[in-house]
Short mmCIF file of C-alpha atoms in Angstrom, two decimals:
data_model
loop_
_atom_site.label_atom_id
_atom_site.label_comp_id
_atom_site.label_asym_id
_atom_site.label_seq_id
_atom_site.Cartn_x
_atom_site.Cartn_y
_atom_site.Cartn_z
CA UNK A 13 4.14 26.34 -26.56
CA UNK A 14 3.49 28.98 -24.10
CA UNK A 15 5.49 32.03 -24.94
CA UNK A 16 6.17 34.84 -22.35
CA UNK A 17 8.46 37.48 -24.29
CA UNK A 18 10.31 39.97 -22.73
CA UNK A 19 12.07 43.34 -24.19
CA UNK A 20 14.73 44.46 -23.69
CA UNK A 21 16.72 41.50 -22.86
CA UNK A 22 19.43 43.68 -21.35
CA UNK A 23 19.78 47.50 -20.51
CA UNK A 24 22.09 50.13 -18.90
CA UNK A 25 20.15 52.78 -17.05
CA UNK A 26 21.25 55.85 -15.18
CA UNK A 27 20.81 56.49 -11.64
CA UNK A 28 17.35 58.48 -11.29
CA UNK A 29 16.43 57.72 -14.57
CA UNK A 30 12.93 56.15 -15.69
CA UNK A 31 13.07 52.54 -16.83
CA UNK A 32 9.78 50.31 -18.41
CA UNK A 33 10.42 46.87 -18.84
CA UNK A 34 8.09 45.15 -21.06
CA UNK A 35 6.50 41.77 -21.05
CA UNK A 36 4.21 40.31 -23.72
CA UNK A 37 2.47 36.59 -23.36
CA UNK A 38 0.60 34.90 -26.23
CA UNK A 39 -1.03 32.03 -23.68
CA UNK A 40 -4.45 33.61 -23.11
CA UNK A 41 -3.34 33.72 -19.34
CA UNK A 42 -5.36 35.95 -17.08
CA UNK A 43 -2.42 35.87 -14.28
CA UNK A 44 0.81 37.56 -14.96
CA UNK A 45 3.86 38.23 -12.70
CA UNK A 46 7.08 40.38 -12.11
CA UNK A 47 9.73 38.52 -10.33
CA UNK A 48 13.24 39.81 -9.46
CA UNK A 49 16.43 37.69 -9.23
CA UNK A 50 19.89 38.39 -7.18
CA UNK A 51 22.96 36.29 -7.46
CA UNK A 52 22.59 34.10 -4.70
CA UNK A 53 18.91 34.53 -4.17
CA UNK A 54 15.93 33.14 -5.64
CA UNK A 55 13.33 34.83 -7.42
CA UNK A 56 11.33 37.44 -5.59
CA UNK A 57 7.99 38.46 -6.39
CA UNK A 58 7.39 42.56 -7.07
CA UNK A 59 4.11 42.64 -8.50
CA UNK A 60 1.37 40.76 -10.06
CA UNK A 61 -1.95 41.10 -12.06
CA UNK A 62 -4.80 38.59 -11.99
CA UNK A 63 -7.22 40.71 -14.96
CA UNK A 64 -6.19 43.77 -17.41
CA UNK A 65 -6.20 47.14 -15.72
CA UNK A 66 -5.58 46.00 -12.01
CA UNK A 67 -2.43 44.99 -10.51
CA UNK A 68 -1.14 43.89 -7.20
CA UNK A 69 1.98 44.50 -4.67
CA UNK A 70 3.98 41.33 -4.39
CA UNK A 71 6.53 40.79 -1.63
CA UNK A 72 9.06 43.51 -3.00
CA UNK A 73 6.93 46.60 -4.54
CA UNK A 74 8.88 49.56 -3.18
CA UNK A 75 10.64 51.58 -5.79
CA UNK A 76 8.59 49.70 -9.08
CA UNK A 77 4.96 50.18 -10.50
CA UNK A 78 3.37 47.92 -12.69
CA UNK A 79 0.90 48.38 -15.52
CA UNK A 80 -1.56 45.84 -17.38
CA UNK A 81 -3.24 47.46 -19.97
CA UNK A 82 -4.29 44.09 -21.71
CA UNK A 83 -4.48 40.43 -21.03
CA UNK A 84 -1.33 40.06 -23.10
CA UNK A 85 0.84 43.12 -21.56
CA UNK A 86 2.18 43.89 -18.45
CA UNK A 87 4.62 46.26 -18.13
CA UNK A 88 7.21 47.04 -14.87
CA UNK A 89 8.26 50.55 -14.30
CA UNK A 90 11.14 51.96 -12.28
CA UNK A 91 10.44 55.73 -12.05
CA UNK A 92 13.81 56.64 -10.40
CA UNK A 93 16.09 53.65 -10.97
CA UNK A 94 18.67 53.29 -8.14
CA UNK A 95 21.94 51.25 -7.85
CA UNK A 96 20.08 48.32 -5.58
CA UNK A 97 17.76 47.50 -8.70
CA UNK A 98 20.49 46.13 -10.59
CA UNK A 99 19.26 42.62 -11.37
CA UNK A 100 17.51 40.02 -13.43
CA UNK A 101 13.87 40.66 -13.99
CA UNK A 102 11.64 37.81 -15.11
CA UNK A 103 8.16 37.95 -16.34
CA UNK A 104 5.77 34.87 -16.16
CA UNK A 105 2.20 34.06 -16.65
CA UNK A 106 -0.37 31.37 -15.77
CA UNK A 107 -3.52 30.38 -15.00
CA UNK A 108 -3.35 29.84 -11.63
CA UNK A 109 -3.93 26.03 -11.90
CA UNK A 110 -1.06 24.00 -13.43
CA UNK A 111 2.25 25.98 -14.02
CA UNK A 112 3.56 29.45 -14.25
CA UNK A 113 5.57 29.83 -17.38
CA UNK A 114 8.35 32.12 -17.59
CA UNK A 115 10.33 34.58 -19.88
CA UNK A 116 13.87 34.87 -20.70
CA UNK A 117 14.61 37.31 -18.56
CA UNK A 118 15.94 41.04 -18.48
CA UNK A 119 19.37 42.04 -17.06
CA UNK A 120 19.24 45.43 -16.00
CA UNK A 121 22.63 47.41 -14.82
CA UNK A 122 22.03 50.51 -13.13
CA UNK A 123 24.87 52.86 -13.08
CA UNK B 2 4.19 33.52 5.23
CA UNK B 3 5.00 30.21 3.38
CA UNK B 4 8.79 29.95 2.65
CA UNK B 5 11.64 27.39 0.94
CA UNK B 6 15.03 26.46 1.95
CA UNK B 7 17.70 24.79 -0.30
CA UNK B 8 20.28 24.29 2.22
CA UNK B 9 22.96 23.73 -0.48
CA UNK B 10 24.16 26.49 -2.43
CA UNK B 11 26.28 24.01 -4.83
CA UNK B 12 26.17 20.22 -5.37
CA UNK B 13 29.00 18.70 -7.53
CA UNK B 14 28.14 15.36 -8.80
CA UNK B 15 30.34 12.74 -11.24
CA UNK B 16 28.48 12.46 -14.60
CA UNK B 17 26.32 9.03 -14.25
CA UNK B 18 26.21 9.07 -10.69
CA UNK B 19 22.81 9.70 -8.80
CA UNK B 20 21.69 12.93 -7.44
CA UNK B 21 19.57 14.48 -4.71
CA UNK B 22 18.86 18.10 -4.07
CA UNK B 23 17.33 19.21 -1.00
CA UNK B 24 14.25 21.54 -0.20
CA UNK B 25 12.38 22.23 2.86
CA UNK B 26 9.24 24.14 2.93
CA UNK B 27 7.13 25.66 5.36
CA UNK B 28 3.57 26.21 4.63
CA UNK B 29 0.21 26.29 6.70
CA UNK B 30 -2.15 23.73 4.89
CA UNK B 31 -1.39 21.47 2.05
CA UNK B 32 1.45 22.86 -0.20
CA UNK B 33 1.43 22.85 -3.82
CA UNK B 34 5.39 22.48 -4.66
CA UNK B 35 7.18 22.78 -7.71
CA UNK B 36 10.74 22.01 -9.16
CA UNK B 37 12.17 24.45 -11.75
CA UNK B 38 15.30 24.49 -13.67
CA UNK B 39 17.42 27.68 -15.03
CA UNK B 40 20.04 26.95 -17.72
CA UNK B 41 22.43 29.67 -18.19
CA UNK B 42 21.17 33.08 -19.42
CA UNK B 43 17.75 31.32 -19.99
CA UNK B 44 14.36 31.57 -17.85
CA UNK B 45 12.86 28.93 -15.50
CA UNK B 46 11.60 25.62 -16.82
CA UNK B 47 9.46 23.64 -14.69
CA UNK B 48 10.57 20.24 -14.34
CA UNK B 49 7.65 18.60 -12.24
CA UNK B 50 5.03 19.63 -9.32
CA UNK B 51 3.32 18.03 -6.66
CA UNK B 52 -0.27 18.17 -6.02
CA UNK B 53 -1.82 16.60 -3.18
CA UNK B 54 -1.89 12.52 -3.90
CA UNK B 55 1.21 10.40 -4.59
CA UNK B 56 4.15 11.66 -2.94
CA UNK B 57 6.56 10.83 -5.49
CA UNK B 58 6.09 12.68 -8.77
CA UNK B 59 7.88 12.09 -12.02
CA UNK B 60 8.98 14.77 -13.87
CA UNK B 61 10.92 15.70 -17.38
CA UNK B 62 14.26 13.95 -17.94
CA UNK B 63 14.46 11.30 -15.76
CA UNK B 64 13.80 13.43 -12.55
CA UNK B 65 11.42 12.56 -9.74
CA UNK B 66 10.77 14.34 -6.19
CA UNK B 67 9.21 12.91 -3.07
CA UNK B 68 6.92 14.90 -0.86
CA UNK B 69 7.11 14.36 2.79
CA UNK B 70 4.83 16.14 5.03
CA UNK B 71 6.19 14.88 8.33
CA UNK B 72 9.75 16.22 7.44
CA UNK B 73 8.28 19.21 5.43
CA UNK B 74 10.54 18.35 2.83
CA UNK B 75 10.26 18.09 -1.25
CA UNK B 76 13.60 16.67 -2.44
CA UNK B 77 14.44 16.22 -6.03
CA UNK B 78 16.22 13.27 -7.32
CA UNK B 79 17.66 11.43 -10.56
CA UNK B 80 19.39 8.27 -11.01
CA UNK B 81 22.13 9.05 -13.43
CA UNK B 82 23.15 12.81 -14.31
CA UNK B 83 24.30 13.90 -17.47
CA UNK B 84 26.49 16.63 -18.48
CA UNK B 85 23.31 18.50 -19.88
CA UNK B 86 22.19 18.91 -16.30
CA UNK B 87 24.21 21.43 -15.39
CA UNK B 88 22.05 24.12 -14.29
CA UNK B 89 20.45 26.12 -11.06
CA UNK B 90 17.70 24.48 -9.74
CA UNK B 91 14.99 26.27 -7.50
CA UNK B 92 12.36 24.76 -5.38
CA UNK B 93 9.18 26.82 -5.07
CA UNK B 94 5.58 26.63 -3.02
CA UNK B 95 2.57 27.89 -4.60
CA UNK B 96 0.77 30.71 -2.40
CA UNK B 97 -2.81 29.12 -2.98
CA UNK B 98 -3.94 25.51 -4.26
CA UNK B 99 -2.43 25.30 -7.68
CA UNK B 100 0.52 27.22 -9.29
CA UNK B 101 0.09 31.20 -7.94
CA UNK B 102 2.42 33.86 -6.36
CA UNK B 103 5.44 31.13 -6.29
CA UNK B 104 8.00 31.38 -3.30
CA UNK B 105 11.33 30.18 -4.20
CA UNK B 106 14.05 28.96 -2.39
CA UNK B 107 17.67 30.65 -3.13
CA UNK B 108 18.53 27.75 -5.50
CA UNK B 109 20.95 24.95 -6.02
CA UNK B 110 23.71 25.05 -8.37
CA UNK B 111 24.48 21.88 -10.10
CA UNK B 112 28.29 21.14 -11.12
CA UNK B 113 28.78 18.14 -13.36
CA UNK B 114 32.49 16.52 -13.12
CA UNK B 115 33.63 14.35 -16.01
#
């Protein structure tokens, strides 16, 4: 079964601090994504990547950076965390053809 | 840009009753559409997907959806709901042919009454 593992599962960060969310997939997928989910909203695309060492901006990239050091790993980086970035973050992977597989999410609270 | 609208934020259904969750999409061209389900504190799981062809698609756990180009809709249906169907349901459209850069609706919370 396709597996996307996110770490940590939850985190409390201080405003202005740096936060790194990690994602690891064992699906051998080339495509990886970071989404953000806010209460009452669907998922919105932050960054995505089609190949290692290359990332692309999604619909809401401001305040976020992404890193794809290998096919399996995709990180989301908040250089200066802000209160407005409190949300649940989902990583996903896929082949671009049939299905996108999601991790269980990381609940980030910025205080 | 494409978009997805789920007009009902919350739907309440009695256990054993039938269900329809509505989804309207906006997409230039032929859409590739998906329904995902999110159980509490879980990630999203695929229920079913529509690729151009038969407008009625079957999914897991007795769910099905019907694509209508004329109505720009992709409604989800189930003949008889179970308490375990209590979850949030998301409709999504792919940015390309296939499954890539999905755009999601805001989701519909399904509540099951005993």
